[in-house]
mmCIF file of C-alpha atoms and ligand atoms in Angstrom:
data_model
loop_
_atom_site.group_PDB
_atom_site.id
_atom_site.type_symbol
_atom_site.label_atom_id
_atom_site.label_comp_id
_atom_site.label_asym_id
_atom_site.label_seq_id
_atom_site.Cartn_x
_atom_site.Cartn_y
_atom_site.Cartn_z
ATOM 1 C CA UNK A 1 0.005 -0.393 -0.057
ATOM 2 C CA UNK A 2 1.241 3.404 -0.761
ATOM 3 C CA UNK A 3 2.344 4.636 2.478
ATOM 4 C CA UNK A 4 0.217 8.008 2.694
ATOM 5 C CA UNK A 5 -2.831 6.101 2.379
ATOM 6 C CA UNK A 6 -4.719 6.591 5.908
ATOM 7 C CA UNK A 7 -7.517 4.353 7.142
ATOM 8 C CA UNK A 8 -9.680 6.129 9.221
ATOM 9 C CA UNK A 9 -13.356 6.320 11.268
ATOM 10 C CA UNK A 10 -15.881 7.862 8.496
ATOM 11 C CA UNK A 11 -17.527 10.848 9.537
ATOM 12 C CA UNK A 12 -19.932 12.405 8.069
ATOM 13 C CA UNK A 13 -18.043 15.033 6.085
ATOM 14 C CA UNK A 14 -16.690 11.306 3.738
ATOM 15 C CA UNK A 15 -20.121 10.671 2.904
ATOM 16 C CA UNK A 16 -20.470 12.298 -0.350
ATOM 17 C CA UNK A 17 -17.186 10.552 -1.322
ATOM 18 C CA UNK A 18 -18.443 7.611 -0.209
ATOM 19 C CA UNK A 19 -21.795 7.462 -1.918
ATOM 20 C CA UNK A 20 -20.174 8.904 -5.141
ATOM 21 C CA UNK A 21 -17.323 5.990 -5.159
ATOM 22 C CA UNK A 22 -19.934 2.914 -4.392
ATOM 23 C CA UNK A 23 -22.384 4.299 -6.730
ATOM 24 C CA UNK A 24 -19.415 3.820 -9.497
ATOM 25 C CA UNK A 25 -18.544 0.407 -8.143
ATOM 26 C CA UNK A 26 -21.442 -1.011 -6.721
ATOM 27 C CA UNK A 27 -24.911 -0.400 -8.845
ATOM 28 C CA UNK A 28 -27.900 -0.710 -6.750
ATOM 29 C CA UNK A 29 -26.160 -0.452 -3.395
ATOM 30 C CA UNK A 30 -26.534 1.828 -0.447
ATOM 31 C CA UNK A 31 -28.393 5.629 -0.840
ATOM 32 C CA UNK A 32 -26.442 8.167 0.949
ATOM 33 C CA UNK A 33 -29.063 8.032 3.480
ATOM 34 C CA UNK A 34 -28.234 4.814 4.640
ATOM 35 C CA UNK A 35 -24.151 5.712 4.662
ATOM 36 C CA UNK A 36 -25.628 8.668 6.942
ATOM 37 C CA UNK A 37 -27.252 6.391 9.187
ATOM 38 C CA UNK A 38 -24.836 3.811 9.488
ATOM 39 C CA UNK A 39 -21.886 6.055 10.268
ATOM 40 C CA UNK A 40 -23.594 7.013 13.693
ATOM 41 C CA UNK A 41 -25.361 3.607 13.870
ATOM 42 C CA UNK A 42 -24.157 1.532 17.220
ATOM 43 C CA UNK A 43 -23.027 -2.144 15.889
ATOM 44 C CA UNK A 44 -21.537 -0.560 12.617
ATOM 45 C CA UNK A 45 -18.162 0.235 11.375
ATOM 46 C CA UNK A 46 -17.653 2.574 8.415
ATOM 47 C CA UNK A 47 -13.829 3.348 7.450
ATOM 48 C CA UNK A 48 -12.421 5.711 5.021
ATOM 49 C CA UNK A 49 -9.544 5.285 3.145
ATOM 50 C CA UNK A 50 -7.835 8.973 2.938
ATOM 51 C CA UNK A 51 -4.904 9.886 0.089
ATOM 52 C CA UNK A 52 -3.922 13.509 0.361
ATOM 53 C CA UNK A 53 -7.265 14.864 1.964
ATOM 54 C CA UNK A 54 -9.048 12.956 -0.579
ATOM 55 C CA UNK A 55 -11.559 9.988 0.171
ATOM 56 C CA UNK A 56 -10.353 6.707 -2.379
ATOM 57 C CA UNK A 57 -11.982 3.795 -0.720
ATOM 58 C CA UNK A 58 -14.405 2.955 2.025
ATOM 59 C CA UNK A 59 -15.277 -0.246 3.640
ATOM 60 C CA UNK A 60 -18.352 -1.085 6.184
ATOM 61 C CA UNK A 61 -19.896 -3.790 8.615
ATOM 62 C CA UNK A 62 -22.256 -5.093 10.981
ATOM 63 C CA UNK A 63 -21.868 -6.934 14.202
ATOM 64 C CA UNK A 64 -24.069 -8.546 16.395
ATOM 65 C CA UNK A 65 -24.067 -10.908 19.491
ATOM 66 C CA UNK A 66 -20.803 -13.002 18.495
ATOM 67 C CA UNK A 67 -21.428 -12.605 14.609
ATOM 68 C CA UNK A 68 -19.984 -10.354 12.078
ATOM 69 C CA UNK A 69 -20.803 -9.368 8.462
ATOM 70 C CA UNK A 70 -18.443 -6.935 5.859
ATOM 71 C CA UNK A 71 -21.312 -5.193 3.734
ATOM 72 C CA UNK A 72 -19.211 -3.218 1.333
ATOM 73 C CA UNK A 73 -15.556 -2.428 0.226
ATOM 74 C CA UNK A 74 -14.888 -0.331 -2.741
ATOM 75 C CA UNK A 75 -11.976 2.137 -3.746
ATOM 76 C CA UNK A 76 -12.551 4.769 -6.556
ATOM 77 C CA UNK A 77 -11.118 2.767 -10.180
ATOM 78 C CA UNK A 78 -8.428 5.514 -10.228
ATOM 79 C CA UNK A 79 -6.452 4.268 -7.033
ATOM 80 C CA UNK A 80 -6.895 0.068 -7.313
ATOM 81 C CA UNK A 81 -4.325 -2.136 -7.218
ATOM 82 C CA UNK A 82 -2.378 -0.172 -4.747
ATOM 83 C CA UNK A 83 -3.402 -2.103 -1.780
ATOM 84 C CA UNK A 84 -5.782 0.043 -0.046
ATOM 85 C CA UNK A 85 -8.869 -2.745 -0.749
ATOM 86 C CA UNK A 86 -6.423 -4.933 1.519
ATOM 87 C CA UNK A 87 -5.424 -2.752 3.998
ATOM 88 C CA UNK A 88 -9.488 -1.506 4.515
ATOM 89 C CA UNK A 89 -10.164 -5.227 4.735
ATOM 90 C CA UNK A 90 -7.373 -5.733 7.540
ATOM 91 C CA UNK A 91 -8.746 -2.526 9.148
ATOM 92 C CA UNK A 92 -12.051 -3.489 9.311
ATOM 93 C CA UNK A 93 -11.519 -6.940 11.057
ATOM 94 C CA UNK A 94 -9.303 -5.581 13.748
ATOM 95 C CA UNK A 95 -11.913 -3.417 14.475
ATOM 96 C CA UNK A 96 -14.559 -5.893 15.073
ATOM 97 C CA UNK A 97 -15.047 -6.363 19.046
ATOM 98 C CA UNK A 98 -13.387 -9.251 20.809
ATOM 99 C CA UNK A 99 -16.792 -11.036 21.246
ATOM 100 C CA UNK A 100 -16.750 -11.108 17.430
ATOM 101 C CA UNK A 101 -16.264 -14.994 16.307
ATOM 102 C CA UNK A 102 -17.728 -15.355 12.798
ATOM 103 C CA UNK A 103 -17.177 -12.557 10.012
ATOM 104 C CA UNK A 104 -19.284 -13.639 6.839
ATOM 105 C CA UNK A 105 -19.845 -11.541 3.646
ATOM 106 C CA UNK A 106 -21.718 -11.932 0.110
ATOM 107 C CA UNK A 107 -20.070 -11.270 -3.011
ATOM 108 C CA UNK A 108 -20.522 -11.571 -6.923
ATOM 109 C CA UNK A 109 -19.183 -15.199 -8.024
ATOM 110 C CA UNK A 110 -17.981 -13.457 -11.194
ATOM 111 C CA UNK A 111 -16.165 -10.646 -9.242
ATOM 112 C CA UNK A 112 -12.584 -12.154 -9.097
ATOM 113 C CA UNK A 113 -10.913 -9.135 -7.648
ATOM 114 C CA UNK A 114 -12.947 -9.302 -4.649
ATOM 115 C CA UNK A 115 -12.874 -12.882 -4.040
ATOM 116 C CA UNK A 116 -9.288 -12.786 -4.337
ATOM 117 C CA UNK A 117 -9.005 -10.346 -1.789
ATOM 118 C CA UNK A 118 -11.106 -12.214 0.754
ATOM 119 C CA UNK A 119 -9.241 -15.356 0.192
ATOM 120 C CA UNK A 120 -5.816 -13.783 1.059
ATOM 121 C CA UNK A 121 -7.010 -12.506 3.936
ATOM 122 C CA UNK A 122 -8.163 -16.057 4.861
ATOM 123 C CA UNK A 123 -12.014 -15.825 4.081
ATOM 124 C CA UNK A 124 -13.310 -19.508 2.657
ATOM 125 C CA UNK A 125 -16.602 -20.373 0.885
ATOM 126 C CA UNK A 126 -19.485 -21.509 2.813
ATOM 127 C CA UNK A 127 -22.551 -21.513 0.839
ATOM 128 C CA UNK A 128 -24.085 -20.430 -2.534
ATOM 129 C CA UNK A 129 -27.321 -18.391 -2.703
ATOM 130 C CA UNK A 130 -28.352 -18.831 -6.510
ATOM 131 C CA UNK A 131 -29.317 -16.050 -8.837
ATOM 132 C CA UNK A 132 -29.432 -13.776 -5.503
ATOM 133 C CA UNK A 133 -28.090 -10.402 -7.773
ATOM 134 C CA UNK A 134 -30.009 -8.761 -10.824
ATOM 135 C CA UNK A 135 -28.803 -6.703 -13.228
ATOM 136 C CA UNK A 136 -26.544 -8.754 -14.052
ATOM 137 C CA UNK A 137 -27.820 -12.136 -12.494
ATOM 138 C CA UNK A 138 -25.391 -14.061 -10.683
ATOM 139 C CA UNK A 139 -24.877 -16.083 -7.312
ATOM 140 C CA UNK A 140 -23.920 -14.701 -4.701
ATOM 141 C CA UNK A 141 -20.983 -16.675 -2.884
ATOM 142 C CA UNK A 142 -21.373 -16.746 0.918
ATOM 143 C CA UNK A 143 -17.735 -16.289 2.616
ATOM 144 C CA UNK A 144 -16.778 -16.759 6.101
ATOM 145 C CA UNK A 145 -13.880 -16.251 8.323
ATOM 146 C CA UNK A 146 -13.051 -16.727 11.753
ATOM 147 C CA UNK A 147 -11.652 -14.098 13.516
ATOM 148 C CA UNK A 148 -11.405 -15.192 17.343
ATOM 149 C CA UNK A 149 -8.483 -18.105 17.024
ATOM 150 C CA UNK A 150 -6.728 -15.870 15.414
ATOM 151 C CA UNK A 151 -7.324 -18.190 11.967
HETATM 152 C C1 LIG B 1 -12.252 -5.417 -4.559
HETATM 153 C C2 LIG B 1 -11.481 -4.073 -4.593
HETATM 154 C C3 LIG B 1 -11.977 -3.479 -3.381
HETATM 155 C C4 LIG B 1 -9.939 -4.433 -4.608
HETATM 156 O O1 LIG B 1 -9.684 -3.251 -4.033
HETATM 157 P P1 LIG B 1 -8.028 -3.222 -4.652
HETATM 158 O O2 LIG B 1 -7.388 -1.501 -3.676
HETATM 159 O O3 LIG B 1 -7.896 -2.630 -5.887
HETATM 160 O O4 LIG B 1 -7.334 -3.807 -3.869
HETATM 161 P P2 LIG B 1 -5.813 -4.361 -3.674
HETATM 162 O O5 LIG B 1 -4.847 -3.493 -4.617
HETATM 163 O O6 LIG B 1 -5.788 -3.901 -2.135
HETATM 164 O O7 LIG B 1 -5.697 -5.615 -3.836
HETATM 165 C C5 LIG B 1 -5.375 -6.735 -3.116
HETATM 166 C C6 LIG B 1 -6.000 -8.656 -3.574
HETATM 167 O O8 LIG B 1 -7.192 -8.356 -3.915
HETATM 168 C C7 LIG B 1 -7.018 -9.039 -5.393
HETATM 169 N N1 LIG B 1 -7.113 -8.319 -6.180
HETATM 170 C C8 LIG B 1 -7.568 -6.718 -6.446
HETATM 171 N N2 LIG B 1 -7.701 -6.235 -7.723
HETATM 172 C C9 LIG B 1 -7.797 -7.450 -8.608
HETATM 173 C C10 LIG B 1 -7.919 -8.079 -9.901
HETATM 174 N N3 LIG B 1 -8.523 -6.806 -10.821
HETATM 175 N N4 LIG B 1 -8.224 -8.968 -10.448
HETATM 176 C C11 LIG B 1 -7.859 -9.971 -9.691
HETATM 177 N N5 LIG B 1 -7.276 -9.613 -8.161
HETATM 178 C C12 LIG B 1 -7.665 -8.481 -7.506
HETATM 179 C C13 LIG B 1 -5.593 -9.552 -5.434
HETATM 180 O O9 LIG B 1 -5.729 -10.790 -4.768
HETATM 181 C C14 LIG B 1 -5.289 -8.435 -4.765
HETATM 182 O O10 LIG B 1 -3.660 -9.018 -4.002
HETATM 183 P P3 LIG B 1 -2.028 -8.592 -4.926
HETATM 184 O O11 LIG B 1 -2.142 -7.249 -4.801
HETATM 185 O O12 LIG B 1 -1.226 -9.143 -3.889
HETATM 186 O O13 LIG B 1 -2.652 -9.832 -6.545
HETATM 187 C C15 LIG B 1 -11.989 -3.177 -6.122
HETATM 188 O O14 LIG B 1 -11.709 -3.760 -6.989
HETATM 189 C C16 LIG B 1 -13.724 -2.723 -5.922
HETATM 190 O O15 LIG B 1 -13.573 -1.508 -5.484
HETATM 191 N N6 LIG B 1 -14.124 -3.217 -6.355
HETATM 192 C C17 LIG B 1 -15.304 -2.944 -7.051
HETATM 193 C C18 LIG B 1 -16.466 -2.746 -5.366
HETATM 194 C C19 LIG B 1 -16.556 -4.182 -5.325
HETATM 195 O O16 LIG B 1 -16.581 -5.129 -6.165
HETATM 196 N N7 LIG B 1 -16.348 -4.566 -3.894
HETATM 197 C C20 LIG B 1 -16.596 -5.277 -3.063
HETATM 198 C C21 LIG B 1 -18.003 -6.091 -2.821
HETATM 199 S S1 LIG B 1 -18.306 -7.332 -2.344
#
């Protein structure tokens, strides 16, 4: 990762850039309002990647009881393949409370970039939801990582 990138807790000032990055990267994703609510909500983690004052990526997750879920990770296309997605993912995993045992996520089966990112971080496929996504239709791969035992 370029050393100038900082991963920080997102605040309301990041929302506009986050919503913009998301709308280009994950069509049909969250609304701006959903991001605004997530920044302040208990049981949610929202991170921003900053490069020279510019928001270039974000990641968010939720947790309840002993289970965590990664909801979104996206990096501005101009800044991809520089380790920012990996830095966001590892920072998210570090920020789950100690009580969290397993972290889950869903990813399009054709999203080989994201699947590779998650596999390198130790996530394993544990299920498939057929035709879960629309536009274009795709299966969702469910992935899981145990973060309790340092796996
Ligand atoms: C997935 C995404 C967040 C990766 O961000 P990134 O900053 O480019 O990723 P990194 O540079 O940290 O790469 C980490 C690993 O991810 C994988 N990866 C990232 N981009 C890849 C690509 N285009 N092709 C194949 N593997 C890729 C590689 O395993 C890479 O490790 P390596 O550098 O050792 O090869 C980015 O491509 C993105 O924003 N995509 C659109 C949004 C999205 O699909 N999010 C996931 C929703 S579940």
